[in-house]
Amino acid sequence: MNEAVKKQLPTKSERHKLFGSVEPGPKTKPMEKNKMKDLQNTKKDFLFELDAVGVSDVKHPVMLKSQLEPKTQTTVAQFYFASSISQGSKGTNMSRFTEQLHSYYQEGFTLDFATLKSFVFDLQQRLEQKDAELTVSFPWFFERQAPYSEQAGLNHADAWLRVRYHEGFGYDLKVGLTGTITTLCPCSKEISEYSAHNQRGHIEMEVTLQPEFDDTIYDWKHMLLEAAESNASARIHPVLKRPDEKMVTEQAYENPRFVEDMVRLVASDLYEYETVEQFSVKCVNEESIHLHDAIASISYDKREE
């Protein structure tokens, strides 16, 4: 029986050279920051002001407060940071965005408006520009009990918020949430001898809040979720036993909804929230008897009344 011959490999440094590594060349440029040329801080006429310069797709852990259980949770958020740039500035210092994010994280970064307002104000001052903004998106988890057995599980919704500060106009607050619902087709119920077809619907909401909105009193995530779910044929549940399933399907049959119905009903709730200045609503139904989706949308600005 022949013994296997062990392969004799070059050393690691020799392998690196084999695949293209070379010896370091002479270093003539300074290492001290104050001696380095700062191209981004060059001041001259650069032809145009820029609407936004910054960084996006920054993933980071954050803390989140909720009126629903779990009332304190950690989640992974995705950040977008930007500011405008004057015509006289060449660019921005990209490292300042993530540097400030880490600074806030070390102090315990919670996604509340007080913290985020402070963040964008500090960022605007640090960048020496007239404005700064951040947009952060994240999955929000909430507990949902079955209607009869009260068996609990976790649902989730995709949420986002944007906080912008401008030295001349103050703060602008926008939030959004996509909630998932059950809808039952009114037409199918009307024309069929037996039952009616259901579909899973997605309600996408975008809302402009009053600048003084207090999220220690109101949970905007819960507000938007309730606007979507309370108007649906039925709510989505992570756990359903047979008695629960009977209740949910009967409730859906008793509350048929077209996509057109959904956006009008959700818009009515958002209109009645005093803290909401402007909103848009879109419903997308994943049709159970078609390959296509059904859609409807509406936008309204209460400030134009």
PDB file of C-alpha atoms in Angstrom:
ATOM      1  CA  MET A   1       0.000   0.000   0.000  1.00  0.00           C
ATOM      2  CA  ASN A   2       1.526   3.281  -1.091  1.00  0.00           C
ATOM      3  CA  GLU A   3       1.741   6.011   1.493  1.00  0.00           C
ATOM      4  CA  ALA A   4       0.399   9.439   0.441  1.00  0.00           C
ATOM      5  CA  VAL A   5       3.148  11.941  -0.298  1.00  0.00           C
ATOM      6  CA  LYS A   6       2.629  15.170   1.649  1.00  0.00           C
ATOM      7  CA  LYS A   7       2.617  18.257  -0.571  1.00  0.00           C
ATOM      8  CA  GLN A   8       5.503  20.617   0.142  1.00  0.00           C
ATOM      9  CA  LEU A   9       4.137  24.176   0.008  1.00  0.00           C
ATOM     10  CA  PRO A  10       6.212  27.364  -0.215  1.00  0.00           C
ATOM     11  CA  THR A  11       6.210  29.604   2.839  1.00  0.00           C
ATOM     12  CA  LYS A  12       3.300  31.994   3.257  1.00  0.00           C
ATOM     13  CA  SER A  13       5.371  35.014   2.172  1.00  0.00           C
ATOM     14  CA  GLU A  14       6.565  33.091  -0.888  1.00  0.00           C
ATOM     15  CA  ARG A  15       2.960  32.177  -1.718  1.00  0.00           C
ATOM     16  CA  HIS A  16       1.976  35.835  -1.516  1.00  0.00           C
ATOM     17  CA  LYS A  17       4.752  36.744  -3.957  1.00  0.00           C
ATOM     18  CA  LEU A  18       3.624  33.932  -6.227  1.00  0.00           C
ATOM     19  CA  PHE A  19       0.190  35.560  -6.427  1.00  0.00           C
ATOM     20  CA  GLY A  20       1.410  39.104  -7.020  1.00  0.00           C
ATOM     21  CA  SER A  21       2.463  40.654  -3.730  1.00  0.00           C
ATOM     22  CA  VAL A  22       5.497  42.977  -3.920  1.00  0.00           C
ATOM     23  CA  GLU A  23       7.769  44.586  -1.387  1.00  0.00           C
ATOM     24  CA  PRO A  24       6.546  47.937  -0.003  1.00  0.00           C
ATOM     25  CA  GLY A  25       7.936  50.940  -1.834  1.00  0.00           C
ATOM     26  CA  PRO A  26       9.364  54.102  -0.265  1.00  0.00           C
ATOM     27  CA  LYS A  27       6.857  56.178   1.746  1.00  0.00           C
ATOM     28  CA  THR A  28       7.339  59.902   1.094  1.00  0.00           C
ATOM     29  CA  LYS A  29       3.922  61.389   1.965  1.00  0.00           C
ATOM     30  CA  PRO A  30       3.231  62.512   5.564  1.00  0.00           C
ATOM     31  CA  MET A  31       1.341  60.369   8.086  1.00  0.00           C
ATOM     32  CA  GLU A  32       0.383  63.277  10.369  1.00  0.00           C
ATOM     33  CA  LYS A  33      -3.195  64.423   9.684  1.00  0.00           C
ATOM     34  CA  ASN A  34      -2.384  68.126   9.973  1.00  0.00           C
ATOM     35  CA  LYS A  35       0.260  67.735   7.238  1.00  0.00           C
ATOM     36  CA  MET A  36      -1.990  65.851   4.809  1.00  0.00           C
ATOM     37  CA  LYS A  37      -3.742  67.682   1.991  1.00  0.00           C
ATOM     38  CA  ASP A  38      -7.521  67.811   2.544  1.00  0.00           C
ATOM     39  CA  LEU A  39      -9.090  67.777  -0.918  1.00  0.00           C
ATOM     40  CA  GLN A  40     -12.668  67.632   0.359  1.00  0.00           C
ATOM     41  CA  ASN A  41     -12.239  70.927   2.241  1.00  0.00           C
ATOM     42  CA  THR A  42     -11.109  72.787  -0.867  1.00  0.00           C
ATOM     43  CA  LYS A  43     -13.005  76.078  -1.229  1.00  0.00           C
ATOM     44  CA  LYS A  44     -13.711  77.567  -4.665  1.00  0.00           C
ATOM     45  CA  ASP A  45     -16.569  77.827  -7.151  1.00  0.00           C
ATOM     46  CA  PHE A  46     -17.597  74.231  -7.959  1.00  0.00           C
ATOM     47  CA  LEU A  47     -20.438  75.213 -10.327  1.00  0.00           C
ATOM     48  CA  PHE A  48     -23.463  73.742  -8.467  1.00  0.00           C
ATOM     49  CA  GLU A  49     -24.855  73.213  -4.998  1.00  0.00           C
ATOM     50  CA  LEU A  50     -25.537  69.522  -4.290  1.00  0.00           C
ATOM     51  CA  ASP A  51     -28.857  68.359  -2.851  1.00  0.00           C
ATOM     52  CA  ALA A  52     -27.355  65.508  -0.871  1.00  0.00           C
ATOM     53  CA  VAL A  53     -23.954  64.023  -0.091  1.00  0.00           C
ATOM     54  CA  GLY A  54     -23.438  61.275   2.449  1.00  0.00           C
ATOM     55  CA  VAL A  55     -23.428  57.541   3.060  1.00  0.00           C
ATOM     56  CA  SER A  56     -26.129  54.884   2.712  1.00  0.00           C
ATOM     57  CA  ASP A  57     -26.749  51.213   3.488  1.00  0.00           C
ATOM     58  CA  VAL A  58     -25.091  51.492   6.889  1.00  0.00           C
ATOM     59  CA  LYS A  59     -26.267  48.573   9.050  1.00  0.00           C
ATOM     60  CA  HIS A  60     -26.105  49.046  12.801  1.00  0.00           C
ATOM     61  CA  PRO A  61     -27.716  47.612  15.971  1.00  0.00           C
ATOM     62  CA  VAL A  62     -30.126  49.940  17.782  1.00  0.00           C
ATOM     63  CA  MET A  63     -32.590  49.936  20.667  1.00  0.00           C
ATOM     64  CA  LEU A  64     -36.304  50.387  20.006  1.00  0.00           C
ATOM     65  CA  LYS A  65     -39.211  51.295  22.300  1.00  0.00           C
ATOM     66  CA  SER A  66     -42.742  50.054  21.635  1.00  0.00           C
ATOM     67  CA  GLN A  67     -46.174  50.289  23.235  1.00  0.00           C
ATOM     68  CA  LEU A  68     -46.684  46.644  22.275  1.00  0.00           C
ATOM     69  CA  GLU A  69     -44.730  43.724  23.698  1.00  0.00           C
ATOM     70  CA  PRO A  70     -41.763  43.423  23.560  1.00  0.00           C
ATOM     71  CA  LYS A  71     -41.711  47.023  24.787  1.00  0.00           C
ATOM     72  CA  THR A  72     -37.920  47.216  24.588  1.00  0.00           C
ATOM     73  CA  GLN A  73     -36.163  45.392  21.776  1.00  0.00           C
ATOM     74  CA  THR A  74     -32.950  45.418  19.828  1.00  0.00           C
ATOM     75  CA  THR A  75     -33.002  45.368  16.060  1.00  0.00           C
ATOM     76  CA  VAL A  76     -30.653  45.884  13.141  1.00  0.00           C
ATOM     77  CA  ALA A  77     -31.333  49.172  11.377  1.00  0.00           C
ATOM     78  CA  GLN A  78     -30.162  50.444   8.010  1.00  0.00           C
ATOM     79  CA  PHE A  79     -29.079  54.093   7.947  1.00  0.00           C
ATOM     80  CA  TYR A  80     -28.812  56.792   5.300  1.00  0.00           C
ATOM     81  CA  PHE A  81     -27.010  60.025   6.268  1.00  0.00           C
ATOM     82  CA  ALA A  82     -26.683  63.143   4.136  1.00  0.00           C
ATOM     83  CA  SER A  83     -26.422  66.896   3.975  1.00  0.00           C
ATOM     84  CA  SER A  84     -26.533  69.382   1.151  1.00  0.00           C
ATOM     85  CA  ILE A  85     -23.237  70.866  -0.048  1.00  0.00           C
ATOM     86  CA  SER A  86     -22.786  74.499  -1.005  1.00  0.00           C
ATOM     87  CA  GLN A  87     -21.416  75.531  -4.386  1.00  0.00           C
ATOM     88  CA  GLY A  88     -18.272  76.747  -2.679  1.00  0.00           C
ATOM     89  CA  SER A  89     -17.467  73.387  -1.037  1.00  0.00           C
ATOM     90  CA  LYS A  90     -15.866  70.513  -2.924  1.00  0.00           C
ATOM     91  CA  GLY A  91     -17.191  67.733  -0.729  1.00  0.00           C
ATOM     92  CA  THR A  92     -17.862  66.329   2.715  1.00  0.00           C
ATOM     93  CA  ASN A  93     -15.910  64.245   5.200  1.00  0.00           C
ATOM     94  CA  MET A  94     -17.596  60.848   4.905  1.00  0.00           C
ATOM     95  CA  SER A  95     -16.021  59.459   8.069  1.00  0.00           C
ATOM     96  CA  ARG A  96     -17.877  62.004  10.215  1.00  0.00           C
ATOM     97  CA  PHE A  97     -21.217  60.292   9.573  1.00  0.00           C
ATOM     98  CA  THR A  98     -20.193  56.861  10.834  1.00  0.00           C
ATOM     99  CA  GLU A  99     -17.914  58.339  13.479  1.00  0.00           C
ATOM    100  CA  GLN A 100     -20.879  60.144  15.019  1.00  0.00           C
ATOM    101  CA  LEU A 101     -23.046  57.025  14.731  1.00  0.00           C
ATOM    102  CA  HIS A 102     -20.531  55.055  16.765  1.00  0.00           C
ATOM    103  CA  SER A 103     -20.306  57.852  19.314  1.00  0.00           C
ATOM    104  CA  TYR A 104     -24.074  57.731  19.866  1.00  0.00           C
ATOM    105  CA  TYR A 105     -24.008  53.928  19.917  1.00  0.00           C
ATOM    106  CA  GLN A 106     -21.490  53.952  22.757  1.00  0.00           C
ATOM    107  CA  GLU A 107     -23.967  55.995  24.806  1.00  0.00           C
ATOM    108  CA  GLY A 108     -26.846  53.609  23.965  1.00  0.00           C
ATOM    109  CA  PHE A 109     -28.509  54.475  20.653  1.00  0.00           C
ATOM    110  CA  THR A 110     -32.313  54.390  20.953  1.00  0.00           C
ATOM    111  CA  LEU A 111     -34.480  55.246  17.948  1.00  0.00           C
ATOM    112  CA  ASP A 112     -36.562  58.010  19.524  1.00  0.00           C
ATOM    113  CA  PHE A 113     -37.117  61.481  18.137  1.00  0.00           C
ATOM    114  CA  ALA A 114     -35.282  63.275  20.949  1.00  0.00           C
ATOM    115  CA  THR A 115     -32.114  61.284  20.189  1.00  0.00           C
ATOM    116  CA  LEU A 116     -32.468  61.572  16.415  1.00  0.00           C
ATOM    117  CA  LYS A 117     -33.145  65.322  16.517  1.00  0.00           C
ATOM    118  CA  SER A 118     -30.000  65.740  18.600  1.00  0.00           C
ATOM    119  CA  PHE A 119     -28.101  63.542  16.135  1.00  0.00           C
ATOM    120  CA  VAL A 120     -28.994  65.521  12.999  1.00  0.00           C
ATOM    121  CA  PHE A 121     -28.421  68.865  14.743  1.00  0.00           C
ATOM    122  CA  ASP A 122     -24.956  67.754  15.895  1.00  0.00           C
ATOM    123  CA  LEU A 123     -24.260  66.424  12.391  1.00  0.00           C
ATOM    124  CA  GLN A 124     -25.262  69.706  10.744  1.00  0.00           C
ATOM    125  CA  GLN A 125     -22.962  71.622  13.083  1.00  0.00           C
ATOM    126  CA  ARG A 126     -20.128  69.184  12.565  1.00  0.00           C
ATOM    127  CA  LEU A 127     -20.384  69.260   8.759  1.00  0.00           C
ATOM    128  CA  GLU A 128     -20.689  73.068   8.749  1.00  0.00           C
ATOM    129  CA  GLN A 129     -23.531  72.876   6.227  1.00  0.00           C
ATOM    130  CA  LYS A 130     -27.023  74.372   6.379  1.00  0.00           C
ATOM    131  CA  ASP A 131     -28.801  71.032   6.893  1.00  0.00           C
ATOM    132  CA  ALA A 132     -28.436  67.362   7.737  1.00  0.00           C
ATOM    133  CA  GLU A 133     -30.734  64.357   7.660  1.00  0.00           C
ATOM    134  CA  LEU A 134     -30.930  60.685   8.433  1.00  0.00           C
ATOM    135  CA  THR A 135     -33.278  57.964   7.297  1.00  0.00           C
ATOM    136  CA  VAL A 136     -33.349  54.695   9.177  1.00  0.00           C
ATOM    137  CA  SER A 137     -35.306  51.555   8.289  1.00  0.00           C
ATOM    138  CA  PHE A 138     -35.745  48.507  10.490  1.00  0.00           C
ATOM    139  CA  PRO A 139     -37.950  45.482  11.227  1.00  0.00           C
ATOM    140  CA  TRP A 140     -40.261  46.089  14.193  1.00  0.00           C
ATOM    141  CA  PHE A 141     -41.537  43.047  16.100  1.00  0.00           C
ATOM    142  CA  PHE A 142     -44.749  42.951  18.095  1.00  0.00           C
ATOM    143  CA  GLU A 143     -46.630  40.259  19.993  1.00  0.00           C
ATOM    144  CA  ARG A 144     -49.973  39.089  18.660  1.00  0.00           C
ATOM    145  CA  GLN A 145     -52.401  36.787  20.486  1.00  0.00           C
ATOM    146  CA  ALA A 146     -54.875  34.489  18.754  1.00  0.00           C
ATOM    147  CA  PRO A 147     -58.480  35.660  19.250  1.00  0.00           C
ATOM    148  CA  TYR A 148     -59.815  32.526  21.017  1.00  0.00           C
ATOM    149  CA  SER A 149     -56.928  30.423  22.358  1.00  0.00           C
ATOM    150  CA  GLU A 150     -54.827  33.523  23.121  1.00  0.00           C
ATOM    151  CA  GLN A 151     -51.765  31.652  21.893  1.00  0.00           C
ATOM    152  CA  ALA A 152     -49.084  34.293  21.295  1.00  0.00           C
ATOM    153  CA  GLY A 153     -46.330  34.758  18.743  1.00  0.00           C
ATOM    154  CA  LEU A 154     -44.348  37.540  17.148  1.00  0.00           C
ATOM    155  CA  ASN A 155     -45.365  39.390  14.004  1.00  0.00           C
ATOM    156  CA  HIS A 156     -43.225  42.037  12.364  1.00  0.00           C
ATOM    157  CA  ALA A 157     -43.636  45.083  10.161  1.00  0.00           C
ATOM    158  CA  ASP A 158     -41.086  47.007   8.107  1.00  0.00           C
ATOM    159  CA  ALA A 159     -40.788  50.548   9.463  1.00  0.00           C
ATOM    160  CA  TRP A 160     -38.707  53.614   8.675  1.00  0.00           C
ATOM    161  CA  LEU A 161     -38.314  57.193   9.802  1.00  0.00           C
ATOM    162  CA  ARG A 162     -36.583  60.298   8.508  1.00  0.00           C
ATOM    163  CA  VAL A 163     -35.428  63.253  10.582  1.00  0.00           C
ATOM    164  CA  ARG A 164     -34.140  66.351   8.825  1.00  0.00           C
ATOM    165  CA  TYR A 165     -32.804  69.570  10.350  1.00  0.00           C
ATOM    166  CA  HIS A 166     -32.397  72.834   8.447  1.00  0.00           C
ATOM    167  CA  GLU A 167     -30.954  75.862  10.190  1.00  0.00           C
ATOM    168  CA  GLY A 168     -33.610  78.086   8.606  1.00  0.00           C
ATOM    169  CA  PHE A 169     -36.699  75.883   8.948  1.00  0.00           C
ATOM    170  CA  GLY A 170     -36.098  73.582  11.907  1.00  0.00           C
ATOM    171  CA  TYR A 171     -37.053  69.918  11.956  1.00  0.00           C
ATOM    172  CA  ASP A 172     -39.015  67.787   9.506  1.00  0.00           C
ATOM    173  CA  LEU A 173     -40.287  64.366  10.639  1.00  0.00           C
ATOM    174  CA  LYS A 174     -41.470  61.605   8.281  1.00  0.00           C
ATOM    175  CA  VAL A 175     -42.316  58.026   9.190  1.00  0.00           C
ATOM    176  CA  GLY A 176     -43.507  54.996   7.284  1.00  0.00           C
ATOM    177  CA  LEU A 177     -44.665  51.458   7.868  1.00  0.00           C
ATOM    178  CA  THR A 178     -45.732  48.480   5.771  1.00  0.00           C
ATOM    179  CA  GLY A 179     -48.319  46.351   7.536  1.00  0.00           C
ATOM    180  CA  THR A 180     -49.649  42.989   6.385  1.00  0.00           C
ATOM    181  CA  ILE A 181     -53.374  42.197   6.464  1.00  0.00           C
ATOM    182  CA  THR A 182     -56.009  39.766   5.240  1.00  0.00           C
ATOM    183  CA  THR A 183     -58.596  40.964   2.729  1.00  0.00           C
ATOM    184  CA  LEU A 184     -61.591  39.099   1.374  1.00  0.00           C
ATOM    185  CA  CYS A 185     -62.891  39.936  -2.095  1.00  0.00           C
ATOM    186  CA  PRO A 186     -66.366  41.552  -1.966  1.00  0.00           C
ATOM    187  CA  CYS A 187     -67.043  40.656  -5.610  1.00  0.00           C
ATOM    188  CA  SER A 188     -66.223  36.987  -5.026  1.00  0.00           C
ATOM    189  CA  LYS A 189     -68.488  36.929  -1.966  1.00  0.00           C
ATOM    190  CA  GLU A 190     -71.327  38.548  -3.930  1.00  0.00           C
ATOM    191  CA  ILE A 191     -71.301  36.295  -6.986  1.00  0.00           C
ATOM    192  CA  SER A 192     -70.285  32.915  -5.528  1.00  0.00           C
ATOM    193  CA  GLU A 193     -72.601  30.274  -4.132  1.00  0.00           C
ATOM    194  CA  TYR A 194     -69.937  29.159  -1.674  1.00  0.00           C
ATOM    195  CA  SER A 195     -67.371  31.170   0.270  1.00  0.00           C
ATOM    196  CA  ALA A 196     -65.105  33.862  -1.252  1.00  0.00           C
ATOM    197  CA  HIS A 197     -61.427  34.132  -2.045  1.00  0.00           C
ATOM    198  CA  ASN A 198     -58.985  35.782   0.362  1.00  0.00           C
ATOM    199  CA  GLN A 199     -55.646  37.427  -0.256  1.00  0.00           C
ATOM    200  CA  ARG A 200     -52.748  38.763   1.737  1.00  0.00           C
ATOM    201  CA  GLY A 201     -52.552  42.518   1.484  1.00  0.00           C
ATOM    202  CA  HIS A 202     -49.746  44.955   2.210  1.00  0.00           C
ATOM    203  CA  ILE A 203     -50.548  48.476   3.390  1.00  0.00           C
ATOM    204  CA  GLU A 204     -47.717  50.949   2.755  1.00  0.00           C
ATOM    205  CA  MET A 205     -48.077  54.220   4.680  1.00  0.00           C
ATOM    206  CA  GLU A 206     -45.911  57.350   4.611  1.00  0.00           C
ATOM    207  CA  VAL A 207     -46.734  60.136   7.044  1.00  0.00           C
ATOM    208  CA  THR A 208     -45.430  63.630   7.796  1.00  0.00           C
ATOM    209  CA  LEU A 209     -45.715  64.306  11.520  1.00  0.00           C
ATOM    210  CA  GLN A 210     -45.934  67.627  13.300  1.00  0.00           C
ATOM    211  CA  PRO A 211     -42.387  68.791  14.209  1.00  0.00           C
ATOM    212  CA  GLU A 212     -43.305  68.725  17.907  1.00  0.00           C
ATOM    213  CA  PHE A 213     -44.584  65.111  17.759  1.00  0.00           C
ATOM    214  CA  ASP A 214     -43.895  63.455  21.136  1.00  0.00           C
ATOM    215  CA  ASP A 215     -43.095  59.766  20.800  1.00  0.00           C
ATOM    216  CA  THR A 216     -42.975  59.365  24.572  1.00  0.00           C
ATOM    217  CA  ILE A 217     -46.770  59.764  24.433  1.00  0.00           C
ATOM    218  CA  TYR A 218     -47.627  58.353  21.003  1.00  0.00           C
ATOM    219  CA  ASP A 219     -46.046  55.296  19.404  1.00  0.00           C
ATOM    220  CA  TRP A 220     -46.198  56.157  15.706  1.00  0.00           C
ATOM    221  CA  LYS A 221     -45.486  52.523  14.768  1.00  0.00           C
ATOM    222  CA  HIS A 222     -48.549  51.339  16.658  1.00  0.00           C
ATOM    223  CA  MET A 223     -50.616  54.211  15.228  1.00  0.00           C
ATOM    224  CA  LEU A 224     -49.855  53.231  11.640  1.00  0.00           C
ATOM    225  CA  LEU A 225     -50.211  49.505  12.285  1.00  0.00           C
ATOM    226  CA  GLU A 226     -53.629  50.029  13.861  1.00  0.00           C
ATOM    227  CA  ALA A 227     -54.744  52.227  10.953  1.00  0.00           C
ATOM    228  CA  ALA A 228     -53.970  49.338   8.610  1.00  0.00           C
ATOM    229  CA  GLU A 229     -55.142  46.348  10.643  1.00  0.00           C
ATOM    230  CA  SER A 230     -58.335  47.770  12.147  1.00  0.00           C
ATOM    231  CA  ASN A 231     -59.724  48.448   8.659  1.00  0.00           C
ATOM    232  CA  ALA A 232     -58.818  45.069   7.149  1.00  0.00           C
ATOM    233  CA  SER A 233     -61.033  42.059   6.656  1.00  0.00           C
ATOM    234  CA  ALA A 234     -58.945  40.345   9.346  1.00  0.00           C
ATOM    235  CA  ARG A 235     -55.600  40.637  11.086  1.00  0.00           C
ATOM    236  CA  ILE A 236     -52.580  38.411  10.493  1.00  0.00           C
ATOM    237  CA  HIS A 237     -51.705  35.971  13.309  1.00  0.00           C
ATOM    238  CA  PRO A 238     -48.503  33.974  13.862  1.00  0.00           C
ATOM    239  CA  VAL A 239     -50.339  31.210  15.795  1.00  0.00           C
ATOM    240  CA  LEU A 240     -53.884  29.972  15.103  1.00  0.00           C
ATOM    241  CA  LYS A 241     -55.547  26.892  16.591  1.00  0.00           C
ATOM    242  CA  ARG A 242     -58.711  25.548  14.965  1.00  0.00           C
ATOM    243  CA  PRO A 243     -61.180  27.697  16.983  1.00  0.00           C
ATOM    244  CA  ASP A 244     -59.014  30.755  16.189  1.00  0.00           C
ATOM    245  CA  GLU A 245     -58.974  29.935  12.480  1.00  0.00           C
ATOM    246  CA  LYS A 246     -62.773  29.663  12.500  1.00  0.00           C
ATOM    247  CA  MET A 247     -63.073  33.108  14.112  1.00  0.00           C
ATOM    248  CA  VAL A 248     -60.579  34.772  11.753  1.00  0.00           C
ATOM    249  CA  THR A 249     -62.070  33.368   8.558  1.00  0.00           C
ATOM    250  CA  GLU A 250     -65.600  34.267   9.661  1.00  0.00           C
ATOM    251  CA  GLN A 251     -64.467  37.782  10.549  1.00  0.00           C
ATOM    252  CA  ALA A 252     -62.918  38.165   7.092  1.00  0.00           C
ATOM    253  CA  TYR A 253     -66.172  36.974   5.477  1.00  0.00           C
ATOM    254  CA  GLU A 254     -68.108  39.568   7.494  1.00  0.00           C
ATOM    255  CA  ASN A 255     -65.750  42.400   6.453  1.00  0.00           C
ATOM    256  CA  PRO A 256     -65.014  42.169   2.698  1.00  0.00           C
ATOM    257  CA  ARG A 257     -62.601  44.775   1.317  1.00  0.00           C
ATOM    258  CA  PHE A 258     -61.415  45.864  -2.115  1.00  0.00           C
ATOM    259  CA  VAL A 259     -58.003  47.571  -2.365  1.00  0.00           C
ATOM    260  CA  GLU A 260     -59.940  50.777  -3.089  1.00  0.00           C
ATOM    261  CA  ASP A 261     -61.856  50.319   0.173  1.00  0.00           C
ATOM    262  CA  MET A 262     -58.660  49.755   2.121  1.00  0.00           C
ATOM    263  CA  VAL A 263     -56.830  52.911   1.074  1.00  0.00           C
ATOM    264  CA  ARG A 264     -59.904  55.066   1.742  1.00  0.00           C
ATOM    265  CA  LEU A 265     -60.497  53.561   5.173  1.00  0.00           C
ATOM    266  CA  VAL A 266     -56.841  53.800   6.226  1.00  0.00           C
ATOM    267  CA  ALA A 267     -56.688  57.374   4.896  1.00  0.00           C
ATOM    268  CA  SER A 268     -59.705  58.251   7.059  1.00  0.00           C
ATOM    269  CA  ASP A 269     -57.930  57.079  10.208  1.00  0.00           C
ATOM    270  CA  LEU A 270     -54.715  58.899   9.313  1.00  0.00           C
ATOM    271  CA  TYR A 271     -56.720  62.054   8.580  1.00  0.00           C
ATOM    272  CA  GLU A 272     -58.219  61.931  12.071  1.00  0.00           C
ATOM    273  CA  TYR A 273     -54.807  61.761  13.777  1.00  0.00           C
ATOM    274  CA  GLU A 274     -54.176  65.355  14.882  1.00  0.00           C
ATOM    275  CA  THR A 275     -50.417  64.806  14.887  1.00  0.00           C
ATOM    276  CA  VAL A 276     -50.414  63.899  11.154  1.00  0.00           C
ATOM    277  CA  GLU A 277     -49.903  66.700   8.618  1.00  0.00           C
ATOM    278  CA  GLN A 278     -49.654  64.760   5.351  1.00  0.00           C
ATOM    279  CA  PHE A 279     -49.986  61.113   4.353  1.00  0.00           C
ATOM    280  CA  SER A 280     -49.954  58.646   1.513  1.00  0.00           C
ATOM    281  CA  VAL A 281     -51.405  55.135   1.528  1.00  0.00           C
ATOM    282  CA  LYS A 282     -50.946  52.267  -0.902  1.00  0.00           C
ATOM    283  CA  CYS A 283     -52.548  48.834  -0.774  1.00  0.00           C
ATOM    284  CA  VAL A 284     -51.132  45.872  -2.694  1.00  0.00           C
ATOM    285  CA  ASN A 285     -53.121  42.633  -2.696  1.00  0.00           C
ATOM    286  CA  GLU A 286     -51.412  39.395  -3.686  1.00  0.00           C
ATOM    287  CA  GLU A 287     -54.376  37.963  -5.562  1.00  0.00           C
ATOM    288  CA  SER A 288     -55.084  34.307  -4.753  1.00  0.00           C
ATOM    289  CA  ILE A 289     -56.857  33.572  -8.088  1.00  0.00           C
ATOM    290  CA  HIS A 290     -54.632  35.678 -10.375  1.00  0.00           C
ATOM    291  CA  LEU A 291     -50.930  35.915 -11.148  1.00  0.00           C
ATOM    292  CA  HIS A 292     -51.103  39.699 -10.892  1.00  0.00           C
ATOM    293  CA  ASP A 293     -51.475  41.976  -7.853  1.00  0.00           C
ATOM    294  CA  ALA A 294     -54.260  44.488  -7.267  1.00  0.00           C
ATOM    295  CA  ILE A 295     -53.175  48.000  -6.211  1.00  0.00           C
ATOM    296  CA  ALA A 296     -54.687  51.298  -5.092  1.00  0.00           C
ATOM    297  CA  SER A 297     -53.153  54.447  -3.594  1.00  0.00           C
ATOM    298  CA  ILE A 298     -54.073  57.863  -2.221  1.00  0.00           C
ATOM    299  CA  SER A 299     -52.151  60.948  -1.057  1.00  0.00           C
ATOM    300  CA  TYR A 300     -53.470  63.858   1.000  1.00  0.00           C
ATOM    301  CA  ASP A 301     -51.958  67.001   2.563  1.00  0.00           C
ATOM    302  CA  LYS A 302     -53.978  68.459   5.440  1.00  0.00           C
ATOM    303  CA  ARG A 303     -51.822  71.609   5.339  1.00  0.00           C
ATOM    304  CA  GLU A 304     -53.445  72.605   2.032  1.00  0.00           C
ATOM    305  CA  GLU A 305     -56.972  72.734   3.494  1.00  0.00           C
TER     306      GLU A 305
END
